[in-house]
PDB file of C-alpha atoms in Angstrom:
ATOM      1  CA  MET C   1     -44.712  30.770 105.547  1.00 64.00           C
ATOM      2  CA  ASP C   2     -41.224  30.252 106.862  1.00 75.00           C
ATOM      3  CA  ALA C   3     -38.404  29.812 104.356  1.00 83.00           C
ATOM      4  CA  VAL C   4     -36.248  26.718 104.856  1.00 88.00           C
ATOM      5  CA  GLU C   5     -33.235  25.346 103.000  1.00 92.00           C
ATOM      6  CA  ARG C   6     -34.536  21.775 102.921  1.00 94.00           C
ATOM      7  CA  ALA C   7     -37.776  19.912 103.530  1.00 94.00           C
ATOM      8  CA  GLU C   8     -38.833  16.304 104.018  1.00 95.00           C
ATOM      9  CA  THR C   9     -41.483  14.858 101.709  1.00 95.00           C
ATOM     10  CA  ARG C  10     -43.852  11.997 102.480  1.00 95.00           C
ATOM     11  CA  SER C  11     -45.613  10.038  99.766  1.00 95.00           C
ATOM     12  CA  ASP C  12     -49.359  10.744  99.681  1.00 93.00           C
ATOM     13  CA  LYS C  13     -48.972  13.235 102.530  1.00 93.00           C
ATOM     14  CA  GLY C  14     -46.944  16.265 101.432  1.00 93.00           C
ATOM     15  CA  LEU C  15     -44.271  18.175 103.309  1.00 93.00           C
ATOM     16  CA  VAL C  16     -43.439  17.126 106.854  1.00 92.00           C
ATOM     17  CA  GLY C  17     -44.634  19.829 109.231  1.00 87.00           C
ATOM     18  CA  ASN C  18     -47.016  21.411 106.731  1.00 83.00           C
ATOM     19  CA  ALA C  19     -50.575  22.047 107.897  1.00 75.00           C
ATOM     20  CA  ASP C  20     -52.116  20.301 104.865  1.00 70.00           C
ATOM     21  CA  GLN C  21     -51.259  16.594 105.073  1.00 75.00           C
ATOM     22  CA  GLY C  22     -52.734  14.264 102.478  1.00 76.00           C
ATOM     23  CA  GLY C  23     -55.654  15.226 100.311  1.00 80.00           C
ATOM     24  CA  TRP C  24     -55.613  16.665  96.829  1.00 82.00           C
ATOM     25  CA  ARG C  25     -53.395  19.739  97.390  1.00 88.00           C
ATOM     26  CA  GLN C  26     -50.391  18.340  99.228  1.00 94.00           C
ATOM     27  CA  VAL C  27     -47.846  20.833  97.862  1.00 95.00           C
ATOM     28  CA  THR C  28     -48.120  24.155  96.040  1.00 94.00           C
ATOM     29  CA  VAL C  29     -45.431  25.173  93.569  1.00 97.00           C
ATOM     30  CA  MET C  30     -44.776  28.490  91.847  1.00 96.00           C
ATOM     31  CA  ALA C  31     -42.243  29.331  89.137  1.00 97.00           C
ATOM     32  CA  THR C  32     -39.850  32.244  89.678  1.00 96.00           C
ATOM     33  CA  ALA C  33     -40.414  33.436  86.093  1.00 96.00           C
ATOM     34  CA  ASP C  34     -44.161  33.768  86.777  1.00 96.00           C
ATOM     35  CA  TRP C  35     -43.503  35.545  90.072  1.00 95.00           C
ATOM     36  CA  ASP C  36     -41.187  37.987  88.311  1.00 95.00           C
ATOM     37  CA  GLN C  37     -43.985  38.812  85.831  1.00 94.00           C
ATOM     38  CA  VAL C  38     -46.421  39.366  88.698  1.00 94.00           C
ATOM     39  CA  VAL C  39     -44.006  41.731  90.469  1.00 95.00           C
ATOM     40  CA  GLU C  40     -43.439  43.653  87.217  1.00 94.00           C
ATOM     41  CA  GLU C  41     -47.198  43.979  86.718  1.00 93.00           C
ATOM     42  CA  LEU C  42     -47.662  45.236  90.285  1.00 94.00           C
ATOM     43  CA  GLY C  43     -44.894  47.774  89.749  1.00 93.00           C
ATOM     44  CA  ASN C  44     -43.252  47.322  93.140  1.00 89.00           C
ATOM     45  CA  PRO C  45     -41.025  44.717  94.801  1.00 91.00           C
ATOM     46  CA  VAL C  46     -43.068  42.091  96.610  1.00 91.00           C
ATOM     47  CA  ASN C  47     -41.631  39.257  98.674  1.00 90.00           C
ATOM     48  CA  PRO C  48     -42.711  35.877  97.230  1.00 90.00           C
ATOM     49  CA  ARG C  49     -43.522  34.650 100.756  1.00 88.00           C
ATOM     50  CA  ILE C  50     -46.841  36.494 100.618  1.00 89.00           C
ATOM     51  CA  ARG C  51     -47.926  34.154  97.794  1.00 89.00           C
ATOM     52  CA  ARG C  52     -47.759  31.341 100.385  1.00 87.00           C
ATOM     53  CA  ALA C  53     -46.656  28.644  97.926  1.00 91.00           C
ATOM     54  CA  ASN C  54     -44.690  25.777  99.455  1.00 92.00           C
ATOM     55  CA  LEU C  55     -42.026  25.728  96.745  1.00 95.00           C
ATOM     56  CA  LEU C  56     -40.584  28.395  94.453  1.00 95.00           C
ATOM     57  CA  VAL C  57     -38.761  26.791  91.516  1.00 96.00           C
ATOM     58  CA  SER C  58     -36.880  27.978  88.464  1.00 96.00           C
ATOM     59  CA  GLY C  59     -36.034  26.480  85.095  1.00 95.00           C
ATOM     60  CA  VAL C  60     -39.472  25.021  84.322  1.00 97.00           C
ATOM     61  CA  THR C  61     -42.768  26.311  82.970  1.00 96.00           C
ATOM     62  CA  LEU C  62     -45.760  25.206  85.031  1.00 97.00           C
ATOM     63  CA  ALA C  63     -48.611  26.313  82.752  1.00 97.00           C
ATOM     64  CA  ASN C  64     -50.824  23.524  81.419  1.00 97.00           C
ATOM     65  CA  THR C  65     -48.938  20.723  83.184  1.00 97.00           C
ATOM     66  CA  ARG C  66     -51.810  18.800  84.770  1.00 97.00           C
ATOM     67  CA  ASP C  67     -50.828  15.128  85.336  1.00 97.00           C
ATOM     68  CA  ARG C  68     -47.150  15.712  84.489  1.00 98.00           C
ATOM     69  CA  VAL C  69     -44.505  14.646  87.018  1.00 98.00           C
ATOM     70  CA  LEU C  70     -42.092  17.272  88.286  1.00 98.00           C
ATOM     71  CA  MET C  71     -38.755  16.088  89.657  1.00 97.00           C
ATOM     72  CA  ILE C  72     -37.104  18.107  92.415  1.00 97.00           C
ATOM     73  CA  GLY C  73     -33.878  16.329  93.143  1.00 94.00           C
ATOM     74  CA  ARG C  74     -34.994  12.698  93.382  1.00 93.00           C
ATOM     75  CA  CYS C  75     -38.515  13.484  94.639  1.00 96.00           C
ATOM     76  CA  ARG C  76     -41.445  13.299  92.258  1.00 97.00           C
ATOM     77  CA  LEU C  77     -44.526  15.532  92.400  1.00 97.00           C
ATOM     78  CA  ARG C  78     -47.576  14.814  90.211  1.00 97.00           C
ATOM     79  CA  ILE C  79     -49.154  18.095  89.143  1.00 98.00           C
ATOM     80  CA  ARG C  80     -52.894  17.999  89.823  1.00 97.00           C
ATOM     81  CA  GLY C  81     -53.931  21.429  88.630  1.00 96.00           C
ATOM     82  CA  GLU C  82     -53.664  25.189  88.640  1.00 96.00           C
ATOM     83  CA  THR C  83     -53.613  27.069  91.936  1.00 94.00           C
ATOM     84  CA  ARG C  84     -56.142  29.875  91.668  1.00 91.00           C
ATOM     85  CA  PRO C  85     -55.506  32.941  93.846  1.00 89.00           C
ATOM     86  CA  CYS C  86     -58.038  33.840  96.524  1.00 87.00           C
ATOM     87  CA  GLU C  87     -59.057  37.120  98.173  1.00 86.00           C
ATOM     88  CA  GLN C  88     -56.325  36.686 100.814  1.00 87.00           C
ATOM     89  CA  MET C  89     -53.783  37.669  98.164  1.00 90.00           C
ATOM     90  CA  ASP C  90     -55.225  41.204  98.036  1.00 90.00           C
ATOM     91  CA  GLU C  91     -55.125  41.410 101.834  1.00 90.00           C
ATOM     92  CA  SER C  92     -51.363  40.889 101.599  1.00 88.00           C
ATOM     93  CA  GLU C  93     -50.763  43.108  98.561  1.00 92.00           C
ATOM     94  CA  PRO C  94     -53.455  45.123  96.760  1.00 93.00           C
ATOM     95  CA  GLY C  95     -53.842  43.880  93.180  1.00 94.00           C
ATOM     96  CA  LEU C  96     -51.967  40.619  93.780  1.00 94.00           C
ATOM     97  CA  ARG C  97     -54.984  38.383  93.133  1.00 93.00           C
ATOM     98  CA  LYS C  98     -55.602  39.888  89.713  1.00 93.00           C
ATOM     99  CA  ALA C  99     -51.891  39.778  88.831  1.00 93.00           C
ATOM    100  CA  LEU C 100     -51.727  36.060  89.720  1.00 94.00           C
ATOM    101  CA  ASP C 101     -54.974  35.103  87.990  1.00 91.00           C
ATOM    102  CA  GLY C 102     -54.878  33.469  84.588  1.00 85.00           C
ATOM    103  CA  GLY C 103     -52.197  31.693  82.635  1.00 89.00           C
ATOM    104  CA  TRP C 104     -51.335  29.483  85.619  1.00 95.00           C
ATOM    105  CA  ARG C 105     -49.281  32.361  87.096  1.00 94.00           C
ATOM    106  CA  GLY C 106     -50.552  31.469  90.569  1.00 94.00           C
ATOM    107  CA  GLY C 107     -48.684  28.167  90.299  1.00 96.00           C
ATOM    108  CA  VAL C 108     -49.797  24.576  90.644  1.00 97.00           C
ATOM    109  CA  PHE C 109     -50.786  22.091  93.308  1.00 96.00           C
ATOM    110  CA  ALA C 110     -49.384  18.588  93.400  1.00 96.00           C
ATOM    111  CA  GLU C 111     -49.331  15.260  95.190  1.00 96.00           C
ATOM    112  CA  VAL C 112     -46.075  13.897  96.562  1.00 96.00           C
ATOM    113  CA  LEU C 113     -45.075  10.549  95.055  1.00 97.00           C
ATOM    114  CA  ASP C 114     -41.884   9.838  97.041  1.00 95.00           C
ATOM    115  CA  ASP C 115     -40.563   9.982 100.577  1.00 96.00           C
ATOM    116  CA  GLY C 116     -37.367  11.982 100.536  1.00 94.00           C
ATOM    117  CA  GLN C 117     -35.755  15.332 100.935  1.00 96.00           C
ATOM    118  CA  ILE C 118     -35.735  18.403  98.720  1.00 96.00           C
ATOM    119  CA  ALA C 119     -33.343  21.296  99.126  1.00 96.00           C
ATOM    120  CA  ILE C 120     -32.435  24.654  97.681  1.00 95.00           C
ATOM    121  CA  GLY C 121     -30.247  24.023  94.651  1.00 95.00           C
ATOM    122  CA  ASN C 122     -31.825  20.686  93.667  1.00 97.00           C
ATOM    123  CA  ALA C 123     -32.313  20.208  89.937  1.00 96.00           C
ATOM    124  CA  VAL C 124     -35.905  20.797  88.798  1.00 97.00           C
ATOM    125  CA  THR C 125     -36.938  18.873  85.678  1.00 97.00           C
ATOM    126  CA  TRP C 126     -39.879  17.102  84.090  1.00 97.00           C
ATOM    127  CA  SER C 127     -39.975  13.301  84.307  1.00 94.00           C
ATOM    128  CA  ASP C 128     -40.639  11.479  81.033  1.00 74.00           C
TER     129      ASP C 128
END
């Protein structure tokens, strides 16, 4: 995963340039608060890039948010479910899969509802 300051979104597709276009898991999102808990549990600093989520957000809780709409700037993402960690997590960092498992700490996957642009510093809120 390559970090970028902004990304283009396409409705029903996902992020422009992302390998996974369309389908059920268009975008993966992880909360910084959950990542911080994972790092504390592991007991050593771990770069969040190894989690391989598309977006790392702060200011919201992602647990139990299926079917809610997350706003990042003016782009809407419908949360479809919990992202469960796979064995590749332990290949990157021993113990990471277990630390991410449960309580939605591995983040969520979502569908993109709007064409637009998201960028570092955009407000992240829940749509009513």
